[in-house]
Tab-separated table of C-alpha atoms in Angstrom:
chain	number	residue	atom	x	y	z
A	1418	MET	CA	5.595	-25.444	5.521
A	1419	ARG	CA	2.279	-23.899	6.511
A	1420	ILE	CA	1.890	-20.252	7.450
A	1421	ALA	CA	-1.387	-18.950	8.835
A	1422	ALA	CA	-2.019	-15.275	8.017
A	1423	ILE	CA	-4.571	-13.446	10.148
A	1424	ALA	CA	-5.952	-9.984	9.273
A	1425	THR	CA	-9.100	-8.002	9.976
A	1426	SER	CA	-9.225	-6.518	6.455
A	1427	ARG	CA	-12.265	-7.083	4.283
A	1428	VAL	CA	-11.518	-9.391	1.349
A	1429	PRO	CA	-12.257	-8.491	-1.390
A	1430	SER	CA	-12.017	-4.721	-0.941
A	1431	THR	CA	-10.496	-1.688	-2.670
A	1432	THR	CA	-8.849	-0.385	0.505
A	1433	ALA	CA	-5.096	-0.206	0.675
A	1434	ASN	CA	-4.895	-2.345	3.809
A	1435	SER	CA	-6.804	-5.181	2.070
A	1436	ILE	CA	-4.597	-5.031	-0.989
A	1437	GLN	CA	-1.464	-4.962	1.124
A	1438	VAL	CA	-2.500	-7.996	3.182
A	1439	VAL	CA	-3.292	-10.104	0.140
A	1440	LYS	CA	-0.089	-9.061	-1.658
A	1441	ALA	CA	2.010	-9.913	1.389
A	1442	CYS	CA	0.421	-13.372	1.508
A	1443	HIS	CA	1.016	-13.856	-2.198
A	1444	GLY	CA	4.678	-13.043	-1.679
A	1445	LEU	CA	4.935	-15.887	0.814
A	1446	VAL	CA	3.217	-18.237	-1.624
A	1447	GLN	CA	5.706	-17.219	-4.353
A	1448	LEU	CA	8.469	-18.474	-2.017
A	1449	GLY	CA	6.826	-21.912	-1.956
A	1450	TYR	CA	5.058	-21.767	1.426
A	1451	GLU	CA	1.514	-23.030	1.958
A	1452	VAL	CA	-0.549	-20.084	3.160
A	1453	CYS	CA	-4.064	-19.779	4.528
A	1454	LEU	CA	-5.384	-16.254	5.119
A	1455	TYR	CA	-8.078	-15.873	7.771
A	1456	VAL	CA	-10.304	-12.799	7.508
A	1457	PRO	CA	-13.702	-11.807	8.938
A	1458	GLY	CA	-16.750	-12.360	6.744
A	1459	GLU	CA	-19.562	-14.670	5.826
A	1460	ARG	CA	-19.471	-14.806	2.045
A	1461	THR	CA	-16.709	-16.571	0.155
A	1462	THR	CA	-15.298	-15.214	-3.107
A	1463	PRO	CA	-14.122	-17.548	-5.848
A	1464	TRP	CA	-10.408	-17.478	-6.634
A	1465	PRO	CA	-10.663	-16.215	-10.260
A	1466	LYS	CA	-12.471	-13.098	-9.011
A	1467	LEU	CA	-9.888	-12.533	-6.312
A	1468	ALA	CA	-7.026	-13.116	-8.734
A	1469	SER	CA	-8.369	-10.482	-11.097
A	1470	HIS	CA	-9.193	-8.002	-8.370
A	1471	TYR	CA	-5.787	-8.205	-6.644
A	1472	GLY	CA	-3.621	-9.178	-9.602
A	1473	LEU	CA	-2.603	-12.597	-8.282
A	1474	GLU	CA	-0.928	-15.482	-10.096
A	1475	THR	CA	-0.506	-18.319	-7.597
A	1476	PRO	CA	-3.555	-19.530	-5.687
A	1477	PHE	CA	-3.673	-19.807	-1.894
A	1478	SER	CA	-6.394	-20.521	0.645
A	1479	ILE	CA	-8.607	-17.821	2.171
A	1480	THR	CA	-10.985	-18.639	5.022
A	1481	TRP	CA	-13.757	-16.275	6.027
A	1482	LEU	CA	-14.795	-16.466	9.718
A	1483	ARG	CA	-18.049	-15.157	11.120
A	1484	THR	CA	-17.757	-12.612	13.919
A	1485	GLN	CA	-20.128	-10.754	16.209
A	1486	LYS	CA	-19.781	-6.986	16.594
A	1487	ILE	CA	-20.226	-7.199	20.342
A	1488	TRP	CA	-16.850	-8.896	20.697
A	1489	ARG	CA	-14.972	-6.261	18.671
A	1490	ARG	CA	-13.056	-8.869	16.634
A	1491	TYR	CA	-11.638	-10.671	19.665
A	1492	ASP	CA	-13.834	-13.638	18.733
A	1493	PHE	CA	-12.342	-13.508	15.228
A	1494	ALA	CA	-8.760	-13.480	16.573
A	1495	LEU	CA	-9.504	-16.498	18.749
A	1496	LYS	CA	-11.252	-18.433	15.961
A	1497	ALA	CA	-8.423	-17.686	13.531
A	1498	VAL	CA	-5.739	-18.896	15.938
A	1499	GLU	CA	-7.686	-22.033	16.727
A	1500	ASN	CA	-8.168	-22.666	13.013
A	1501	ALA	CA	-4.450	-22.174	12.471
A	1502	ARG	CA	-3.733	-24.768	15.127
A	1503	ALA	CA	-6.218	-27.247	13.682
A	1504	TRP	CA	-4.616	-26.703	10.270
A	1505	ASN	CA	-1.202	-27.516	11.734
A	1506	ALA	CA	0.293	-24.187	10.812
A	1507	TRP	CA	3.908	-23.728	11.748
A	1508	MET	CA	3.813	-19.934	12.025
A	1509	VAL	CA	1.272	-17.137	12.462
A	1510	TYR	CA	1.720	-13.943	10.423
A	1511	THR	CA	-0.698	-11.297	11.548
A	1512	TRP	CA	-1.543	-7.587	11.388
A	1513	THR	CA	-3.575	-7.565	14.570
A	1514	PRO	CA	-2.136	-7.529	18.162
A	1515	GLN	CA	-5.043	-9.585	19.455
A	1516	ALA	CA	-4.161	-12.492	17.172
A	1517	ALA	CA	-0.440	-12.026	17.796
A	1518	LEU	CA	-0.878	-12.315	21.561
A	1519	MET	CA	-3.247	-15.302	21.310
A	1520	ALA	CA	-0.954	-17.103	18.873
A	1521	GLN	CA	2.157	-16.398	20.976
A	1522	MET	CA	0.424	-17.769	24.088
A	1523	ARG	CA	-0.349	-20.958	22.157
A	1524	GLY	CA	3.254	-21.470	21.251
A	1525	PHE	CA	3.301	-20.304	17.600
A	1526	PRO	CA	6.264	-18.366	16.201
A	1527	VAL	CA	4.644	-14.976	15.420
A	1528	ILE	CA	5.296	-12.200	12.955
A	1529	LEU	CA	3.292	-9.051	13.833
A	1530	GLU	CA	3.252	-6.504	11.006
A	1531	MET	CA	2.364	-2.940	12.007
A	1532	HIS	CA	1.616	0.051	9.802
A	1533	ASP	CA	0.783	2.457	12.657
A	1534	ARG	CA	1.129	2.850	16.382
A	1535	PRO	CA	-1.264	0.757	18.507
A	1536	THR	CA	-4.574	2.529	18.769
A	1537	GLY	CA	-7.764	2.430	20.853
A	1538	LYS	CA	-8.186	1.688	24.510
A	1539	MET	CA	-6.759	-1.819	24.316
A	1540	GLY	CA	-4.197	-1.494	21.482
A	1541	PRO	CA	-1.210	-0.351	23.599
A	1542	TRP	CA	-1.976	-2.901	26.319
A	1543	LEU	CA	-2.249	-5.767	23.839
A	1544	PHE	CA	0.989	-4.723	22.172
A	1545	ARG	CA	2.834	-4.620	25.472
A	1546	ARG	CA	1.449	-8.001	26.483
A	1547	TRP	CA	2.608	-9.503	23.200
A	1548	LEU	CA	6.070	-7.979	23.673
A	1549	LYS	CA	6.355	-9.509	27.124
A	1550	THR	CA	5.003	-12.950	26.185
A	1551	PRO	CA	7.899	-15.365	25.671
A	1552	GLY	CA	8.336	-17.114	22.351
A	1553	ARG	CA	9.888	-16.751	18.906
A	1554	LYS	CA	8.617	-13.491	17.412
A	1555	ARG	CA	9.336	-10.693	14.983
A	1556	LEU	CA	7.941	-7.223	14.659
A	1557	MET	CA	7.721	-5.925	11.084
A	1558	VAL	CA	7.170	-2.219	10.474
A	1559	ILE	CA	6.849	-0.446	7.168
A	1560	THR	CA	9.176	2.484	7.880
A	1561	GLN	CA	12.142	3.372	10.035
A	1562	ALA	CA	10.102	6.326	11.206
A	1563	LEU	CA	7.478	3.994	12.668
A	1564	ARG	CA	10.172	1.866	14.304
A	1565	ASP	CA	11.642	4.964	15.950
A	1566	LEU	CA	8.233	6.008	17.335
A	1567	LEU	CA	7.524	2.543	18.706
A	1568	GLU	CA	10.994	2.274	20.288
A	1569	ARG	CA	10.413	5.661	21.923
A	1570	ASP	CA	6.964	4.792	23.269
A	1571	TYR	CA	7.683	1.193	24.298
A	1572	ALA	CA	11.420	1.375	25.042
A	1573	SER	CA	11.355	-0.773	28.172
A	1574	SER	CA	9.339	-3.549	26.497
A	1575	MET	CA	11.259	-3.685	23.192
A	1576	ASN	CA	14.748	-4.428	24.414
A	1577	GLY	CA	16.166	-7.303	22.381
A	1578	LEU	CA	13.109	-7.537	20.149
A	1579	ASN	CA	13.670	-8.855	16.610
A	1580	ILE	CA	12.520	-5.957	14.403
A	1581	GLN	CA	12.507	-5.697	10.616
A	1582	VAL	CA	11.863	-2.548	8.649
A	1583	ALA	CA	10.085	-3.708	5.497
A	1584	PRO	CA	8.611	-1.048	3.192
A	1585	ASN	CA	5.752	-1.997	0.936
A	1586	ALA	CA	6.484	-3.422	-2.487
A	1587	VAL	CA	5.358	-4.104	-6.029
A	1588	ASP	CA	4.652	-6.989	-8.394
A	1589	LEU	CA	7.363	-6.255	-10.974
A	1590	GLU	CA	6.045	-8.803	-13.414
A	1591	HIS	CA	2.966	-6.645	-13.904
A	1592	TYR	CA	5.179	-3.725	-14.930
A	1593	SER	CA	7.374	-5.456	-17.455
A	1594	HIS	CA	6.930	-4.625	-21.147
A	1595	LEU	CA	4.713	-1.603	-20.542
A	1596	PRO	CA	4.079	0.551	-23.613
A	1597	GLU	CA	5.338	4.080	-23.921
A	1598	PRO	CA	2.957	6.796	-22.640
A	1599	ALA	CA	1.465	7.629	-26.055
A	1600	ALA	CA	0.825	3.951	-26.854
A	1601	ALA	CA	-0.751	3.355	-23.437
A	1602	ARG	CA	-3.052	6.295	-23.920
A	1603	GLN	CA	-4.085	4.980	-27.313
A	1604	GLN	CA	-4.902	1.547	-25.866
A	1605	LEU	CA	-7.053	3.171	-23.163
A	1606	GLY	CA	-8.789	5.607	-25.477
A	1607	LEU	CA	-7.355	8.627	-23.692
A	1608	PRO	CA	-6.607	11.995	-25.265
A	1609	GLU	CA	-3.245	12.423	-26.842
A	1610	GLY	CA	-0.784	14.904	-25.402
A	1611	PRO	CA	1.036	15.526	-22.157
A	1612	THR	CA	-0.558	13.519	-19.350
A	1613	ALA	CA	-0.056	13.488	-15.573
A	1614	VAL	CA	-1.454	10.549	-13.551
A	1615	TYR	CA	-2.569	10.209	-9.964
A	1616	SER	CA	-3.622	6.829	-8.675
A	1617	GLY	CA	-5.182	6.048	-5.285
A	1618	HIS	CA	-8.061	7.064	-3.094
A	1619	PHE	CA	-9.407	10.559	-2.533
A	1620	TYR	CA	-9.276	10.447	1.275
A	1621	ALA	CA	-8.403	13.547	3.220
A	1622	GLY	CA	-4.735	14.365	2.917
A	1623	ARG	CA	-4.171	12.817	-0.463
A	1624	GLY	CA	-3.803	16.230	-2.136
A	1625	ILE	CA	-6.817	16.172	-4.413
A	1626	ASP	CA	-7.446	19.904	-4.054
A	1627	LEU	CA	-3.850	20.479	-5.189
A	1628	LEU	CA	-4.476	18.213	-8.208
A	1629	LEU	CA	-7.448	20.374	-9.047
A	1630	GLY	CA	-5.252	23.441	-8.829
A	1631	LEU	CA	-2.766	21.875	-11.215
A	1632	ALA	CA	-5.491	20.980	-13.684
A	1633	LYS	CA	-6.671	24.619	-13.695
A	1634	ALA	CA	-3.096	25.908	-14.129
A	1635	PHE	CA	-2.218	23.513	-16.959
A	1636	PRO	CA	-5.170	23.310	-19.378
A	1637	GLN	CA	-2.791	21.869	-22.033
A	1638	VAL	CA	-2.100	18.830	-19.784
A	1639	HIS	CA	-4.534	15.940	-19.383
A	1640	PHE	CA	-4.904	14.730	-15.794
A	1641	LEU	CA	-5.854	11.115	-15.175
A	1642	TRP	CA	-7.199	10.376	-11.707
A	1643	VAL	CA	-7.193	6.570	-11.212
A	1644	GLY	CA	-9.122	5.148	-8.263
A	1645	GLY	CA	-11.499	6.437	-5.646
A	1646	ARG	CA	-14.691	5.166	-4.107
A	1647	PRO	CA	-17.794	5.529	-6.331
A	1648	GLU	CA	-19.244	8.254	-4.116
A	1649	ASP	CA	-15.985	10.245	-4.199
A	1650	VAL	CA	-15.696	9.904	-7.962
A	1651	GLN	CA	-19.228	11.142	-8.492
A	1652	GLU	CA	-18.653	14.071	-6.114
A	1653	TRP	CA	-15.494	15.134	-7.974
A	1654	LYS	CA	-17.037	14.709	-11.388
A	1655	ALA	CA	-19.797	17.076	-10.360
A	1656	ARG	CA	-17.343	19.565	-8.879
A	1657	LEU	CA	-15.149	19.544	-11.957
A	1658	SER	CA	-18.185	20.064	-14.149
A	1659	GLU	CA	-19.366	23.012	-12.059
A	1660	LEU	CA	-15.935	24.579	-12.296
A	1661	GLY	CA	-15.701	24.010	-16.040
A	1662	VAL	CA	-12.500	21.931	-15.712
A	1663	GLY	CA	-12.493	19.645	-18.755
A	1664	ASN	CA	-8.975	18.241	-18.756
A	1665	VAL	CA	-9.462	15.621	-15.992
A	1666	THR	CA	-10.548	12.006	-16.454
A	1667	LEU	CA	-11.710	9.992	-13.419
A	1668	THR	CA	-11.725	6.226	-13.816
A	1669	GLY	CA	-12.883	4.915	-10.448
A	1670	PHE	CA	-11.371	1.780	-9.046
A	1671	ILE	CA	-9.167	-0.201	-11.464
A	1672	GLU	CA	-8.277	-3.812	-10.760
A	1673	GLN	CA	-4.663	-4.403	-9.871
A	1674	ARG	CA	-4.003	-6.420	-13.025
A	1675	ARG	CA	-5.014	-3.448	-15.217
A	1676	LEU	CA	-3.581	-0.658	-13.083
A	1677	PRO	CA	-0.084	-0.600	-14.556
A	1678	LEU	CA	-1.350	0.341	-18.024
A	1679	TYR	CA	-3.173	3.372	-16.616
A	1680	GLN	CA	-0.067	4.454	-14.740
A	1681	ALA	CA	2.031	3.936	-17.879
A	1682	ALA	CA	-0.253	6.393	-19.701
A	1683	GLY	CA	1.320	9.222	-17.740
A	1684	ASP	CA	4.364	11.207	-18.768
A	1685	ILE	CA	4.559	12.251	-15.085
A	1686	LEU	CA	3.158	10.538	-11.959
A	1687	LEU	CA	1.875	12.629	-9.060
A	1688	MET	CA	2.010	11.879	-5.322
A	1689	PRO	CA	0.744	15.138	-3.626
A	1690	TYR	CA	0.342	14.004	-0.034
A	1691	GLU	CA	-0.493	16.654	2.557
A	1692	ARG	CA	1.024	17.054	6.001
A	1693	GLN	CA	-1.958	15.227	7.512
A	1694	ILE	CA	-2.943	11.978	5.770
A	1695	ALA	CA	-6.082	10.017	6.570
A	1696	GLY	CA	-5.664	6.305	5.968
A	1697	SER	CA	-8.412	3.826	5.024
A	1698	SER	CA	-8.534	2.835	8.690
A	1699	GLY	CA	-8.419	6.421	10.024
A	1700	GLY	CA	-5.684	8.259	11.838
A	1701	ASN	CA	-2.796	10.343	10.464
A	1702	SER	CA	-0.048	8.449	8.684
A	1703	ALA	CA	1.977	11.368	7.225
A	1704	GLU	CA	4.929	10.667	9.515
A	1705	ILE	CA	5.121	6.924	9.065
A	1706	CYS	CA	3.551	5.902	5.772
A	1707	SER	CA	4.925	3.632	3.016
A	1708	PRO	CA	2.432	4.158	0.136
A	1709	MET	CA	2.010	1.227	-2.235
A	1710	LYS	CA	1.493	3.667	-5.099
A	1711	MET	CA	5.057	4.881	-4.557
A	1712	PHE	CA	6.424	1.445	-5.547
A	1713	ASP	CA	3.965	1.132	-8.418
A	1714	TYR	CA	5.180	4.485	-9.684
A	1715	LEU	CA	8.793	3.451	-9.429
A	1716	ALA	CA	8.143	0.257	-11.348
A	1717	THR	CA	6.272	2.129	-14.074
A	1718	GLY	CA	9.479	3.932	-15.003
A	1719	ARG	CA	8.088	7.431	-15.171
A	1720	PRO	CA	9.239	10.547	-13.361
A	1721	ILE	CA	7.582	11.126	-10.010
A	1722	LEU	CA	6.533	14.411	-8.460
A	1723	SER	CA	6.136	13.841	-4.734
A	1724	SER	CA	5.403	15.910	-1.627
A	1725	ASP	CA	8.536	16.436	0.416
A	1726	LEU	CA	7.567	14.431	3.500
A	1727	PRO	CA	10.581	13.160	5.511
A	1728	VAL	CA	9.317	9.577	5.638
A	1729	LEU	CA	9.180	9.312	1.860
A	1730	HIS	CA	12.946	9.933	1.715
A	1731	GLU	CA	13.347	6.407	3.103
A	1732	VAL	CA	12.607	5.244	-0.443
A	1733	LEU	CA	12.658	8.213	-2.821
A	1734	ASN	CA	15.637	10.423	-3.524
A	1735	GLU	CA	16.688	13.151	-5.943
A	1736	ARG	CA	17.697	10.564	-8.569
A	1737	ASN	CA	14.284	8.886	-8.864
A	1738	ALA	CA	11.849	11.677	-7.934
A	1739	ILE	CA	11.389	15.429	-7.677
A	1740	PHE	CA	10.194	16.768	-4.327
A	1741	CYS	CA	7.708	19.604	-3.960
A	1742	GLN	CA	6.537	21.422	-0.868
A	1743	ALA	CA	3.433	19.779	0.493
A	1744	GLU	CA	0.245	21.787	-0.049
A	1745	ASP	CA	2.185	24.453	-1.959
A	1746	LEU	CA	0.591	24.855	-5.400
A	1747	ASP	CA	3.283	27.221	-6.631
A	1748	SER	CA	6.023	24.664	-5.865
A	1749	TRP	CA	4.123	22.026	-7.757
A	1750	GLU	CA	3.406	24.206	-10.740
A	1751	LYS	CA	7.124	25.034	-11.114
A	1752	ALA	CA	8.177	21.425	-10.808
A	1753	LEU	CA	5.558	20.185	-13.281
A	1754	GLN	CA	6.461	22.892	-15.822
A	1755	GLY	CA	10.138	22.033	-15.433
A	1756	LEU	CA	9.498	18.378	-16.277
A	1757	LEU	CA	7.208	19.155	-19.147
A	1758	ASN	CA	10.001	21.265	-20.658
A	1759	ASP	CA	12.733	18.645	-20.102
A	1760	PRO	CA	12.104	15.235	-21.740
A	1761	LEU	CA	15.694	14.123	-21.109
A	1762	ARG	CA	15.305	14.618	-17.377
A	1763	ARG	CA	11.950	12.795	-17.423
A	1764	GLN	CA	13.693	9.844	-19.087
A	1765	ALA	CA	16.567	9.816	-16.602
A	1766	LEU	CA	14.304	9.987	-13.589
A	1767	GLY	CA	12.080	7.243	-14.974
A	1768	ASP	CA	15.044	4.946	-15.683
A	1769	GLN	CA	16.384	5.378	-12.157
A	1770	ALA	CA	12.919	4.778	-10.700
A	1771	ARG	CA	12.544	1.480	-12.601
A	1772	ASN	CA	15.958	0.288	-11.479
A	1773	TYR	CA	15.234	1.129	-7.877
A	1774	ALA	CA	11.912	-0.763	-7.948
A	1775	ARG	CA	13.756	-4.025	-8.538
A	1776	MET	CA	14.768	-4.101	-4.867
A	1777	HIS	CA	11.159	-3.818	-3.686
A	1778	THR	CA	9.193	-6.865	-4.770
A	1779	TRP	CA	6.569	-8.664	-2.668
A	1780	ARG	CA	8.594	-11.860	-2.986
A	1781	ASN	CA	11.730	-10.173	-1.661
A	1782	ARG	CA	9.757	-8.601	1.133
A	1783	ALA	CA	8.281	-11.985	2.155
A	1784	GLU	CA	11.778	-13.521	2.168
A	1785	GLN	CA	12.956	-10.754	4.481
A	1786	ALA	CA	9.940	-11.242	6.723
A	1787	ILE	CA	10.620	-14.909	7.504
A	1788	ALA	CA	14.461	-14.890	7.289
A	1789	ASP	CA	16.015	-16.620	10.310
A	1790	LEU	CA	12.638	-17.435	11.885
A	1791	LEU	CA	12.581	-20.737	10.029
A	1792	ASP	CA	16.005	-21.918	11.285
């Protein structure tokens, strides 16, 4: 059965939305469906490069479609839906309300996946039009918090709508047989000794200033910052040098296939989100986010220190993580010191985290996404 996936993400890219789109498609492929992903662009990228970049095992088709800026991606949505029809796709799975509406109007069953509220001048209108257009459809959202907001804002249009709450996920196979922290550090040529790892971008709201504060407060701990755009990495390297902070290593972007080893190098994994989080596409996602790093961290089997944001409690709990007050360095210092002093608790938290990750695979998520729509 053929599923056409339509997204406006750049492929390849290091942004979270690009990685999430490709991983979601790969989950469908793992279930045995034939998938073609349509994205904007002019240059194709060979599969081996994509597989390495995103950590993919099973090939699937990606088609790049030219667009013109003047049409603000509406031309892309139309081209993608027409390509899906020419390809004889049975279903359209999309992250964009333009494509969802166009596909629904052409008779496709549609899954619209949303990570935020509709934005821009046309976003709310397009979403309402899609909701009111008859046809087989499902709305997928990444958190219950987002579902609650949408049901509040679009209550009259969402009565009877098929809604699935589907948090992000992880490729568990990449996290099997990971070495212990000391062995991982040795393989990567990192300093020996207690190590705390942060992975992800350095966008506003990710808590990088708090990470700096921790590095200053714990000179005996090595801090590994994995990820970041080249310009952000250079800026932080210069700042750390000026401040004389020598216990931080910045790696820049690490391909998905290699990322687990870097995360495994940590005795403790850090997720210091602030109360306002800027996403790769802009906006504030602190109330509704489902960070992919959270599932990576769980699968790594290491203790997690996380900001105490309500939405994160949809996945994390006191058995698989320790919560700290967001933007409160003192709270983080106490929690980090407590874990450094308690190896048994670190082990217990890590074991619980790994067990919990088994429920959150991309394959399981894909199965949940299409359940009942294929009947």
